[in-house]
Short mmCIF file of C-alpha atoms in Angstrom, two decimals:
data_model
loop_
_atom_site.label_atom_id
_atom_site.label_comp_id
_atom_site.label_asym_id
_atom_site.label_seq_id
_atom_site.Cartn_x
_atom_site.Cartn_y
_atom_site.Cartn_z
CA MET A 122 10.91 2.15 36.20
CA SER A 123 10.05 5.02 34.09
CA ALA A 124 6.99 4.84 31.96
CA TRP A 125 9.93 5.45 29.15
CA SER A 126 11.81 1.92 30.03
CA VAL A 127 7.97 0.07 29.83
CA TRP A 128 7.56 1.72 26.60
CA ALA A 129 10.94 1.17 25.24
CA MET A 130 10.48 -2.58 26.40
CA ALA A 131 7.34 -3.31 25.20
CA THR A 132 8.06 -2.06 21.49
CA PRO A 133 9.59 -4.32 19.29
CA GLU A 134 12.91 -2.80 17.65
CA PRO A 135 12.47 -1.79 13.88
CA PRO A 136 13.85 -4.87 11.22
CA HIS A 137 17.28 -4.25 10.43
CA GLY A 138 18.88 -5.13 6.81
CA ALA A 139 17.34 -4.53 2.87
CA THR A 140 13.51 -5.20 2.34
CA LEU A 141 12.28 -5.76 -0.59
CA GLY A 142 10.10 -3.00 -0.86
CA GLY A 143 13.00 -0.63 -0.03
CA ALA A 144 14.44 -2.17 -2.98
CA LEU A 145 11.64 -1.23 -5.25
CA GLU A 146 11.80 2.05 -3.70
CA VAL A 147 15.13 2.44 -5.32
CA VAL A 148 14.47 0.86 -8.80
CA ALA A 149 11.26 3.48 -8.88
CA LEU A 150 13.08 6.40 -7.91
CA GLY A 151 15.82 5.61 -10.33
CA CYS A 152 13.45 5.01 -12.94
CA ILE A 153 11.37 8.36 -12.56
CA GLY A 154 15.13 10.41 -12.06
CA VAL A 155 15.89 9.13 -15.59
CA ALA A 156 12.55 9.07 -17.35
CA VAL A 157 11.80 12.65 -16.28
CA LEU A 158 15.29 14.08 -16.79
CA GLY A 159 15.93 12.21 -20.50
CA LEU A 160 12.00 13.08 -21.60
CA LEU A 161 12.61 16.61 -20.70
CA LEU A 162 16.18 17.08 -22.64
CA VAL A 163 15.08 14.85 -25.60
CA GLU A 164 11.82 16.81 -26.07
CA PHE A 165 12.75 20.64 -24.91
CA VAL A 166 16.37 20.79 -25.49
CA PHE A 167 17.90 18.07 -28.32
CA LYS A 168 14.34 17.30 -30.19
CA SER A 169 15.63 19.24 -33.24
CA ARG A 170 19.52 18.19 -32.89
CA MET A 171 18.03 14.30 -32.97
CA ALA A 172 17.29 12.01 -36.24
CA ARG A 173 13.75 11.60 -36.38
CA SER A 174 14.34 7.72 -35.79
CA THR A 175 16.62 8.74 -32.47
CA TYR A 176 13.92 10.94 -31.47
CA ARG A 177 11.18 8.29 -31.67
CA TRP A 178 12.89 5.42 -30.35
CA THR A 179 13.95 7.76 -27.31
CA LEU A 180 10.72 8.46 -26.70
CA LEU A 181 9.77 4.81 -26.83
CA LEU A 182 12.28 4.10 -23.63
CA GLY A 183 11.21 7.61 -22.18
CA LEU A 184 7.51 6.51 -22.03
CA PHE A 185 6.85 2.75 -22.18
CA VAL A 186 10.08 1.48 -20.66
CA LEU A 187 11.46 3.60 -18.09
CA PRO A 188 7.56 4.81 -16.79
CA GLY A 189 6.87 1.17 -16.65
CA VAL A 190 9.23 -0.12 -14.63
CA ALA A 191 8.77 2.54 -12.45
CA LEU A 192 4.94 2.31 -12.22
CA LEU A 193 5.92 -1.27 -11.11
CA GLY A 194 8.55 -0.42 -8.76
CA THR A 195 6.12 2.02 -7.24
CA THR A 196 3.25 -0.22 -7.00
CA GLY A 197 5.13 -2.93 -5.21
CA HIS A 198 6.87 -0.65 -2.91
CA MET A 199 3.46 0.24 -2.20
CA PHE A 200 1.89 -3.24 -1.65
CA GLU A 201 4.72 -3.84 0.76
CA SER A 202 4.79 -0.39 3.35
CA MET A 203 1.06 -0.85 3.33
CA LYS A 204 1.64 -3.97 5.21
CA THR A 205 3.24 -2.20 8.00
CA VAL A 206 1.64 -0.85 11.33
CA GLU A 207 2.80 2.86 10.67
CA ALA A 208 1.07 2.71 7.09
CA CYS A 209 -1.93 1.31 8.76
CA GLN A 210 -1.68 4.34 11.15
CA SER A 211 -1.26 6.74 9.06
CA CYS A 212 -4.99 7.39 8.97
CA HIS A 213 -6.32 8.84 12.18
CA VAL A 214 -8.95 6.47 12.16
CA MET A 215 -6.78 3.57 13.26
CA ASN A 216 -5.28 5.42 16.33
CA PRO A 217 -7.19 3.67 19.25
CA PHE A 218 -6.27 0.47 17.49
CA VAL A 219 -2.78 1.02 17.32
CA GLY A 220 -2.47 2.93 20.65
CA ASP A 221 -3.73 -0.42 21.83
CA MET A 222 -1.32 -2.23 21.01
CA HIS A 223 1.75 0.16 21.67
CA ASP A 224 -0.05 -0.29 25.33
CA PRO A 225 1.78 -2.42 27.31
CA ARG A 226 -1.01 -3.01 29.70
CA SER A 227 -3.07 -3.85 27.65
CA ALA A 228 -4.07 -7.55 27.10
CA THR A 229 -5.77 -7.32 24.11
CA LEU A 230 -4.68 -9.84 21.42
CA ALA A 231 -3.18 -7.34 19.33
CA ALA A 232 -0.93 -5.83 21.91
CA ARG A 233 0.14 -9.41 22.98
CA HIS A 234 1.25 -10.16 19.46
CA TYR A 235 3.05 -7.15 19.35
CA ARG A 236 4.52 -7.44 22.93
CA SER A 237 5.65 -10.84 21.84
CA GLY A 238 7.34 -9.68 19.13
CA ALA A 239 7.17 -11.97 16.30
CA ILE A 240 5.49 -10.02 13.73
CA PRO A 241 5.75 -6.32 15.23
CA ASP A 242 6.00 -4.35 12.26
CA LYS A 243 3.58 -5.73 9.95
CA GLN A 244 1.48 -7.07 12.32
CA CYS A 245 -1.82 -4.98 11.36
CA TYR A 246 -1.29 -6.86 7.70
CA ALA A 247 -0.58 -10.83 9.00
CA CYS A 248 -4.07 -10.62 10.84
CA HIS A 249 -6.14 -8.81 8.59
CA THR A 250 -5.17 -11.23 5.43
CA GLY A 251 -6.72 -13.99 4.57
CA TYR A 252 -4.43 -16.98 4.05
CA GLY A 253 -6.45 -18.48 1.03
CA ILE A 254 -4.78 -18.26 -2.27
CA PHE A 255 -6.74 -14.37 -2.87
CA GLY A 256 -5.83 -13.76 0.50
CA THR A 257 -3.26 -10.66 -0.45
CA VAL A 258 -5.94 -9.62 -3.02
CA GLU A 259 -8.37 -9.34 -0.34
CA ALA A 260 -6.86 -7.36 1.80
CA LYS A 261 -5.68 -5.41 -0.88
CA ARG A 262 -9.25 -4.95 -2.07
CA ASP A 263 -10.54 -3.75 1.84
CA GLY A 264 -7.60 -1.34 2.09
CA LEU A 265 -8.45 0.41 -1.42
CA ARG A 266 -12.62 0.53 0.10
CA HIS A 267 -11.59 1.76 3.84
CA TRP A 268 -8.92 4.48 1.64
CA LEU A 269 -12.11 5.43 0.31
CA LEU A 270 -14.21 5.52 3.25
CA TYR A 271 -10.90 7.88 4.48
CA VAL A 272 -10.71 10.22 1.86
CA THR A 273 -14.45 10.65 1.65
CA ASP A 274 -15.08 10.81 5.52
CA THR A 275 -17.90 8.17 5.07
CA TRP A 276 -17.29 6.17 7.77
CA LYS A 277 -19.48 5.36 10.56
CA GLU A 278 -18.94 5.49 14.28
CA PRO A 279 -18.18 3.22 15.79
CA ILE A 280 -16.04 0.70 13.35
CA THR A 281 -17.62 -2.65 13.18
CA TYR A 282 -15.84 -5.60 11.94
CA LYS A 283 -18.67 -7.05 9.46
CA GLY A 284 -17.12 -10.00 8.28
CA THR A 285 -15.78 -13.06 9.59
CA TYR A 286 -12.84 -14.02 11.12
CA PRO A 287 -11.67 -17.50 10.31
CA ASN A 288 -9.67 -19.38 13.12
CA ALA A 289 -7.18 -20.39 9.51
CA ASN A 290 -5.89 -16.82 10.04
CA CYS A 291 -4.71 -17.64 12.95
CA LEU A 292 -3.78 -21.52 13.14
CA ALA A 293 -1.64 -20.12 10.01
CA CYS A 294 1.28 -19.12 12.56
CA HIS A 295 0.04 -21.23 15.16
CA ALA A 296 -0.70 -24.60 14.03
CA THR A 297 3.03 -26.20 14.06
CA ALA A 298 4.25 -24.09 17.06
CA PRO A 299 4.21 -26.20 20.39
CA ILE A 300 2.98 -23.15 22.62
CA PHE A 301 -0.19 -24.16 20.71
CA THR A 302 0.58 -28.02 19.68
CA ARG A 303 1.44 -28.95 23.72
CA VAL A 304 -1.60 -27.30 24.71
CA ASP A 305 -4.04 -30.05 25.62
CA SER A 306 -7.38 -28.19 25.15
CA HIS A 307 -6.37 -27.33 21.16
CA LYS A 308 -5.76 -31.26 20.90
CA ALA A 309 -9.10 -31.58 22.34
CA LEU A 310 -10.92 -28.99 19.92
CA GLY A 311 -8.97 -29.79 17.11
CA THR A 312 -11.79 -31.03 14.51
CA GLN A 313 -14.05 -27.63 16.23
CA LEU A 314 -11.29 -25.29 15.49
CA ALA A 315 -10.43 -26.53 12.68
CA ASN A 316 -13.76 -26.07 10.85
CA ASP A 317 -14.52 -22.85 12.17
CA GLU A 318 -17.42 -24.59 14.74
CA MET A 319 -15.80 -22.59 17.40
CA SER A 320 -13.26 -19.47 17.52
CA CYS A 321 -10.05 -18.70 19.07
CA PHE A 322 -11.54 -15.51 20.49
CA THR A 323 -13.90 -17.10 22.77
CA CYS A 324 -11.22 -18.61 25.09
CA HIS A 325 -8.50 -16.18 23.99
CA GLY A 326 -10.19 -12.49 24.40
CA LEU A 327 -10.71 -9.90 21.64
CA PRO A 328 -7.91 -8.77 19.34
CA HIS A 329 -8.67 -5.50 19.89
CA PRO A 330 -10.02 -3.03 23.05
CA ALA A 331 -14.16 -3.52 23.07
CA ARG A 332 -16.15 -0.94 20.97
CA PRO A 333 -16.94 1.32 24.84
CA THR A 334 -13.84 1.30 26.19
CA ARG A 335 -12.41 2.31 22.72
CA ALA A 336 -11.78 6.49 21.43
CA SER A 337 -13.66 7.86 19.07
CA THR A 338 -12.09 7.47 15.81
CA ARG A 339 -13.71 10.86 14.37
CA VAL A 340 -12.16 13.98 15.26
CA THR A 341 -14.54 16.68 16.05
CA ALA A 342 -14.42 20.00 16.31
CA SER A 343 -14.88 20.30 20.25
CA GLN A 344 -11.71 18.07 20.64
CA MET B 779 -7.46 17.74 -34.43
CA PRO B 780 -4.10 18.45 -33.02
CA SER B 781 -0.59 17.60 -35.30
CA SER B 782 1.38 14.29 -33.95
CA ASP B 783 4.15 16.71 -32.36
CA THR B 784 1.53 18.31 -29.99
CA LEU B 785 0.17 14.99 -29.50
CA THR B 786 3.81 13.72 -28.63
CA ARG B 787 4.58 17.18 -27.09
CA ALA B 788 1.08 16.57 -24.66
CA ALA B 789 2.08 12.92 -24.26
CA VAL B 790 5.85 14.06 -22.74
CA VAL B 791 4.69 16.67 -20.60
CA LEU B 792 1.69 14.41 -18.88
CA CYS B 793 4.10 11.46 -18.29
CA VAL B 794 6.62 13.73 -16.82
CA VAL B 795 3.74 15.40 -14.26
CA GLY B 796 2.60 11.24 -14.03
CA LEU B 797 5.89 10.16 -12.61
CA LEU B 798 6.68 13.37 -9.91
CA LEU B 799 3.16 12.39 -9.12
CA LEU B 800 4.28 8.67 -8.07
CA LEU B 801 7.25 10.47 -5.46
CA PRO B 802 5.49 11.37 -2.68
CA ILE B 803 4.35 7.62 -1.93
CA LEU B 804 8.06 6.31 -1.98
CA SER B 805 8.81 8.93 0.64
CA SER B 806 5.88 8.32 3.20
CA ILE B 807 2.41 6.04 3.26
CA ARG B 808 0.06 9.02 3.80
CA ALA B 809 -3.76 8.68 2.43
CA SER B 810 -3.19 11.35 -0.13
CA PHE B 811 -0.28 10.42 -1.58
CA VAL B 812 -2.15 7.24 -2.62
CA GLY B 813 -4.31 9.66 -4.22
CA PHE B 814 -1.08 11.30 -5.97
CA TYR B 815 -0.65 7.31 -6.72
CA MET B 816 -3.46 7.10 -9.00
CA LEU B 817 -3.89 10.00 -10.21
CA GLY B 818 -0.06 9.04 -11.59
CA SER B 819 -0.74 6.08 -12.81
CA LEU B 820 -3.94 7.36 -14.76
CA LEU B 821 -1.62 10.10 -16.81
CA LEU B 822 0.82 7.50 -17.65
CA LEU B 823 -1.99 5.65 -19.04
CA VAL B 824 -3.09 8.66 -20.99
CA SER B 825 0.04 9.71 -22.10
CA ILE B 826 1.28 6.34 -23.52
CA THR B 827 -1.85 6.36 -25.27
CA LEU B 828 -1.76 10.02 -26.61
CA TYR B 829 1.91 9.12 -27.79
CA VAL B 830 0.34 5.87 -29.90
CA VAL B 831 -2.18 7.87 -31.11
CA ALA B 832 0.65 10.15 -32.03
CA VAL B 833 2.78 7.52 -34.18
CA VAL B 834 0.28 5.83 -35.90
CA ARG B 835 -1.38 8.89 -37.27
CA GLU B 836 2.29 9.14 -37.87
CA LEU B 837 2.29 6.02 -39.46
CA ARG B 838 -0.31 6.35 -41.59
CA ARG B 839 0.55 9.61 -43.17
CA GLY B 840 3.57 7.34 -44.94
CA GLY B 841 6.09 8.09 -42.01
CA ALA B 842 8.57 6.06 -40.49
CA LEU B 843 9.21 5.52 -37.01
#
């Protein structure tokens, strides 16, 4: 079997059909197009021929309503698109992590989840968001911090996870799944797992490659 | 202090530039495009502020919308 066949089998298919991010993108694009064209025509072509009140009301639409909808659409599209693995990989710092996830021979939790095909497209986000009430806000805050570190080239090598990883993030998907509930040790350790007295990683291994086996995230001139 | 018309024109130009800066993030997610998005959002805010100032000044002079 060729390497390509192994790769094709290990990589789940991308999602098909309409998505929320795609719909917001269309809305934002439409509003931006109409607003830019409208504003330029009204201000630089038709201004002298329009009644003052018409001009003001047109500007109200062009400067408030359309840009407002465009900004909301763009923000929504960005929030949705930023959940994808592709978005995480757009910062080359993430290459060692995403590369491991695509590796059909990798035994890390991230790679095994990716191979299973349950959450391939938004896999990074699925695990790196908190499943509490402010989970999305915290994930976006962390994302902004990571973005700032990346664009200012101030991240520290090697990258380390400084927070705690609650079992609730794993249990959000697995708690009611038969593959989880039918395992006797899960039943026996149920209370400890629920109270974070024992981590899922203790038995199931690391989510990503251990630091010594991971490629450097910082690109140097010699590389 | 610039006239209301100058402020309005500045608001329109800034708004157009701000809207155009939002476009890259819609095509692809990249770190630099996130920066453009933030700058675009800021320009839209400044543009709206300039327009509000222009309209308020005109209204205070006895003009009408």
